[in-house]
Short mmCIF file of C-alpha atoms in Angstrom, two decimals:
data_model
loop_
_atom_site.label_atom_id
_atom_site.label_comp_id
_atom_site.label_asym_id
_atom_site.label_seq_id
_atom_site.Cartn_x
_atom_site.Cartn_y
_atom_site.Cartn_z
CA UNK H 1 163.37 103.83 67.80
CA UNK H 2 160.06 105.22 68.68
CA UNK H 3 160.02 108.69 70.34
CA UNK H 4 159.97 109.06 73.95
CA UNK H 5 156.29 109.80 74.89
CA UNK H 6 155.96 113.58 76.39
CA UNK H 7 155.02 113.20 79.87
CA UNK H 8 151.63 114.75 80.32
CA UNK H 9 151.84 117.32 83.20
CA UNK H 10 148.72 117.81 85.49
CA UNK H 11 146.81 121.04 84.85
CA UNK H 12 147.92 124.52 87.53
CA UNK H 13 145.29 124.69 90.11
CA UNK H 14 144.33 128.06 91.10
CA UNK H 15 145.59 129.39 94.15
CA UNK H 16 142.51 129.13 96.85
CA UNK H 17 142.42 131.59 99.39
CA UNK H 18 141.68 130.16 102.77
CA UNK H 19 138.39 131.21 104.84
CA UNK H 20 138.70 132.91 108.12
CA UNK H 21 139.64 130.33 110.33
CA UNK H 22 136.60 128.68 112.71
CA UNK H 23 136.98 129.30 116.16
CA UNK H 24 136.31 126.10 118.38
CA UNK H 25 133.17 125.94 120.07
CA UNK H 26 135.58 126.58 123.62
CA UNK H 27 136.18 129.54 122.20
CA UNK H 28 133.60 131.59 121.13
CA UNK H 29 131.39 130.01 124.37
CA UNK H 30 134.34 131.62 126.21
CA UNK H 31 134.17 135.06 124.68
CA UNK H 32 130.27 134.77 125.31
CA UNK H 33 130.56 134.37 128.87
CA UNK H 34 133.48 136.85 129.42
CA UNK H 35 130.75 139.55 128.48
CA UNK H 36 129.42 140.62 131.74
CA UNK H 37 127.26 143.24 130.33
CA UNK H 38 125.51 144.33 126.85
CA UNK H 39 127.87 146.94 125.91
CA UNK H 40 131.10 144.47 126.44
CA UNK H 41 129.09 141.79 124.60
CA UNK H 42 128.52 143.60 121.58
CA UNK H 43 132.26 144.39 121.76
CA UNK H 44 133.25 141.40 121.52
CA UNK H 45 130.57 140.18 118.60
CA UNK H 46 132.72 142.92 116.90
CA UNK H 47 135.93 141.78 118.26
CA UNK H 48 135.29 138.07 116.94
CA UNK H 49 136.93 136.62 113.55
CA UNK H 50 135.75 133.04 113.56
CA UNK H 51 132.79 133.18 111.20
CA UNK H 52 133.86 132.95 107.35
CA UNK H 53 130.75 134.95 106.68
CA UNK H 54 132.35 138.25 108.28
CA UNK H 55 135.00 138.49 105.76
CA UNK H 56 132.01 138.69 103.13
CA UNK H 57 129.69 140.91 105.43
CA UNK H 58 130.04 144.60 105.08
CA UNK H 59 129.12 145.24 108.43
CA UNK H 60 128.14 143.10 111.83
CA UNK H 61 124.77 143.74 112.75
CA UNK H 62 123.76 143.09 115.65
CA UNK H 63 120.95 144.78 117.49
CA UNK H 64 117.89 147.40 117.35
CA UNK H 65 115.61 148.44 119.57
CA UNK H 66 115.77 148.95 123.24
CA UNK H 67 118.18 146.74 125.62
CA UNK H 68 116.38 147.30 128.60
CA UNK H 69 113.01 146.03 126.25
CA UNK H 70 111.08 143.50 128.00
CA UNK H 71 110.01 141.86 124.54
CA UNK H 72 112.87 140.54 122.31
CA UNK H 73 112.62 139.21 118.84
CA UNK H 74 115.31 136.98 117.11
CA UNK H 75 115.45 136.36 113.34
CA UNK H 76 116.95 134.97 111.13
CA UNK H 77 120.08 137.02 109.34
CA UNK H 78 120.80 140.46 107.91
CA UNK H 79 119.97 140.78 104.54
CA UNK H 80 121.02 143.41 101.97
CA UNK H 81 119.57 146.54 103.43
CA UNK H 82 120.68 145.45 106.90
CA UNK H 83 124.28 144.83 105.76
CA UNK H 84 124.21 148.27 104.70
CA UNK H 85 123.20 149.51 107.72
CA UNK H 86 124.37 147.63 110.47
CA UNK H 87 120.80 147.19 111.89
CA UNK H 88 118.52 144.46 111.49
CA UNK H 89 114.95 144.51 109.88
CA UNK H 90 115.33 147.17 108.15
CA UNK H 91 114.72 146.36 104.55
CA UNK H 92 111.19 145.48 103.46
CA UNK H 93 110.72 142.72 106.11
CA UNK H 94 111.76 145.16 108.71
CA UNK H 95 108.68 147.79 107.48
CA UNK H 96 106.31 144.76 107.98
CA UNK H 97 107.64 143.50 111.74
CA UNK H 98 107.48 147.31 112.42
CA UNK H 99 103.38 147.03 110.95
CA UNK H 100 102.77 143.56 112.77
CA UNK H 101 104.05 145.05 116.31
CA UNK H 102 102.43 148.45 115.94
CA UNK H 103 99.22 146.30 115.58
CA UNK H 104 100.08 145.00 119.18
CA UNK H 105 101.14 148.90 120.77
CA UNK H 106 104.82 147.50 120.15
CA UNK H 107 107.40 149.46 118.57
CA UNK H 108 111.23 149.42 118.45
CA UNK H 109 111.39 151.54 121.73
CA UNK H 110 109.57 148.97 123.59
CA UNK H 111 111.28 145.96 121.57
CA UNK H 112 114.96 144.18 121.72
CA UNK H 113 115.78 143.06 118.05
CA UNK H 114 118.32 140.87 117.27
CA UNK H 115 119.16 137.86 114.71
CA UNK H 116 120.68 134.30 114.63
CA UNK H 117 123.58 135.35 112.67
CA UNK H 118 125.54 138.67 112.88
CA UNK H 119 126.72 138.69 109.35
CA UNK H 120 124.84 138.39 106.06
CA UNK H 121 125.06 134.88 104.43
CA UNK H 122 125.94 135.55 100.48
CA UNK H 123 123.27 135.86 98.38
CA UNK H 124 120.37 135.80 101.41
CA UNK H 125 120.80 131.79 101.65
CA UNK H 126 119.78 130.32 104.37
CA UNK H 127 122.49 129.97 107.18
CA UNK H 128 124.21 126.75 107.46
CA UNK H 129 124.25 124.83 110.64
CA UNK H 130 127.77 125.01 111.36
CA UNK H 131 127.16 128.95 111.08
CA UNK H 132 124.26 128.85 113.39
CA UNK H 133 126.19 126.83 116.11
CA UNK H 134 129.06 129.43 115.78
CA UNK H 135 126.67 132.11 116.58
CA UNK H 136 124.66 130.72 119.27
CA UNK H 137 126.81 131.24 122.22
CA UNK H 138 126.61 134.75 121.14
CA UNK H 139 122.97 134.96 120.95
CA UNK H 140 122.02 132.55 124.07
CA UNK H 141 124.26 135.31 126.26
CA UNK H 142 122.58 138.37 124.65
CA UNK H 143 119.04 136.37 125.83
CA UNK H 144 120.84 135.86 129.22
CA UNK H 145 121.98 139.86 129.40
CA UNK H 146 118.96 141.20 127.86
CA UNK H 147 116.97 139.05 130.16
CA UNK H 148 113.28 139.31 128.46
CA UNK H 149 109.64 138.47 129.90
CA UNK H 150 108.98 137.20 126.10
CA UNK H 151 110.63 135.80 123.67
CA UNK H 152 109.10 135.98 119.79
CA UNK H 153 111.24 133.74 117.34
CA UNK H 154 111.21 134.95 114.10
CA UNK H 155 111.37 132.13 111.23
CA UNK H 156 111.99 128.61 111.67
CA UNK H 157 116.16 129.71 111.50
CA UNK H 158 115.84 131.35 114.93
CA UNK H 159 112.77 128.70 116.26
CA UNK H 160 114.96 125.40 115.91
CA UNK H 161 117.98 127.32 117.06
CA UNK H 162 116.84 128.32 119.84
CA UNK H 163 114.22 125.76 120.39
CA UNK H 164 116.66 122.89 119.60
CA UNK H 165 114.11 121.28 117.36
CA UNK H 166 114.04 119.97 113.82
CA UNK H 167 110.58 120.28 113.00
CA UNK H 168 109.57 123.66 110.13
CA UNK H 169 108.13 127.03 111.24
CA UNK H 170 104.55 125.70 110.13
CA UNK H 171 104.48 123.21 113.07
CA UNK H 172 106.00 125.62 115.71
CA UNK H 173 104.77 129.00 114.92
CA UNK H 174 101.35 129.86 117.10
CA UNK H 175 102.49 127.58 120.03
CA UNK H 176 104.52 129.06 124.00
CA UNK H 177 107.36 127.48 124.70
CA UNK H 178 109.60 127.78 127.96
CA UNK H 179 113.59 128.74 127.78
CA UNK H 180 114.49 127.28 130.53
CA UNK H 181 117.67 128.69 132.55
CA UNK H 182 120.10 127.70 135.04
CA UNK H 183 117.98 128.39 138.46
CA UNK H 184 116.15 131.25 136.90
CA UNK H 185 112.25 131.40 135.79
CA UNK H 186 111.42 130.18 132.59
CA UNK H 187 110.91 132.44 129.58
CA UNK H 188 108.18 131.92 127.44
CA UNK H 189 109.21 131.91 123.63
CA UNK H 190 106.54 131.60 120.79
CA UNK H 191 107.44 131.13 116.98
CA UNK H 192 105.99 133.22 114.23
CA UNK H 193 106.14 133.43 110.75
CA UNK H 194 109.07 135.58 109.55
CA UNK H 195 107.84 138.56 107.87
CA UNK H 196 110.07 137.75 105.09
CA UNK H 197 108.01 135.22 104.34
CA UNK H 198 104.46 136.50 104.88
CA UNK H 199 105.26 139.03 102.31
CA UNK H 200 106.09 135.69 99.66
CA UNK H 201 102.94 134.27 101.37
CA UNK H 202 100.16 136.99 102.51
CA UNK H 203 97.23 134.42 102.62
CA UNK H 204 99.27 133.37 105.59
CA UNK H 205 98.69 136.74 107.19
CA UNK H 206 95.89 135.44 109.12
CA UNK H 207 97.56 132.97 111.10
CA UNK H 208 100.19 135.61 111.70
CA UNK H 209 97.59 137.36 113.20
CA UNK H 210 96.46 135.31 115.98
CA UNK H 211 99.80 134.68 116.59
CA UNK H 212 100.17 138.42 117.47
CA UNK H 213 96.92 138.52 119.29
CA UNK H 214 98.39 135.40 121.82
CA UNK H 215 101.36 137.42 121.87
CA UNK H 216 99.75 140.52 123.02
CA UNK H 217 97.53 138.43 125.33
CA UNK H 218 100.57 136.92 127.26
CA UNK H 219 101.95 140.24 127.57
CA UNK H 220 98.91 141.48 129.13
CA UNK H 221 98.64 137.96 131.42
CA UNK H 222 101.79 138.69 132.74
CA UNK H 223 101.60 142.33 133.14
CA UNK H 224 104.41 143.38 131.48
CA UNK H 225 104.89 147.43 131.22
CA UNK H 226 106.10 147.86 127.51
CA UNK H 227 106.17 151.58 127.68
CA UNK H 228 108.33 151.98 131.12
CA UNK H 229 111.65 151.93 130.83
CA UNK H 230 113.26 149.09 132.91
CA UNK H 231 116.31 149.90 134.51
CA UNK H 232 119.14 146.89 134.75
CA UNK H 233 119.07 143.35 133.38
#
């Protein structure tokens, strides 16, 4: 009789280790709106496990500048410099933004900076929509606390966030938009190039410019006092 054929066993599969569970959108809007000032917001940016991309982070990064700014700028997310230090635009990027608002009489006393994400996506990719959505309860309450008279997106990341639209950074950049909130006035918002990518593309540099030049002419249309400090928000 024929030998009894050796049953062929299916190859090990390597142990995969689980990502840090997602919170539920319930959840994180919860923790947003339990934050009834900046400093207990940015407590509990730190406080929050949901995102995956915090286990890979080396630090959360949330915020530069001024909280009692009347100008804030949102980003995109920390890159490798900024993971270092816990700040954002601070690598290369962060030297031009600091160049393109000096041009303006802006700096980072007179500016709230902040991103889309808190944590570094590996590898600089861009951030994934599920990571974005995770975030943005986050980020709409930090608008809410911080309470700007302008709003400059930063990169089509921040822009459709924010914006809620699909279209790229080339059709939105150079153009006001309102935020609207719940029976408040309107903020106006405009989208800009991310410096990121004007240094990949400096023939764009000029369009960057009259972006800043609108900027600095709705600051002066509305009157806004960049060098006082504001108390509250």
């Amino acid at each position: 009789a024929p030998p009894s054929a050796v049953p062929v066993l299916p190859p090990v599969q390597k142990a995969v280790v689980a990502p840090a569970p997602i919170a539920h959108d319930s959840e994180v809007r919860a923790a947003a709106a339990a934050a009834n000032t900046h400093d207990e917001l940015i407590t509990a940016i730190h406080a929050f496990d949901g995102c995956p991309l915090k286990r890979m982070a080396t630090t959360t990064c949330i915020f530069d500048g001024n909280p009692q700014a009347r100008i804030m700028v949102i980003g995109e997310a920390p890159g490798g410099e900024e993971d270092r230090q816990g700040k954002p635009f601070v690598g290369p990027a962060g030297q031009l933004l600091d160049k393109m608002l000096a041009a303006i009489g802006l700096d980072r006393s007179t500016v709230y900076i902040t991103n889309t994400l808190y944590w570094r996506p590996p590898g600089n990719r861009t951030p994934t929509p599920e990571e974005i959505a995770l975030c943005l309860p986050f980020l709409e309450r930090q608008v809410a606390l911080i309470a700007p008279a302008v709003l400059l997106y930063t990169g089509g990341t921040a822009a459709k966030a924010m914006l809620n639209r699909s279209e790229g950074i080339t059709r939105l950049r150079g153009r006001w938009f309102s935020l609207e909130r719940n029976g408040r006035e309107p903020i106006p918002a405009m989208a800009m190039f991310h410096p990121a990518y004007l240094l990949r593309r400096p023939e764009l540099k000029r369009d960057a410019w009259r972006d800043l030049l609108a900027i600095r002419a709705k600051i002066d249309e509305l009157q806004i006092q960049t060098g006082a400090t504001r108390q509250g928000s």
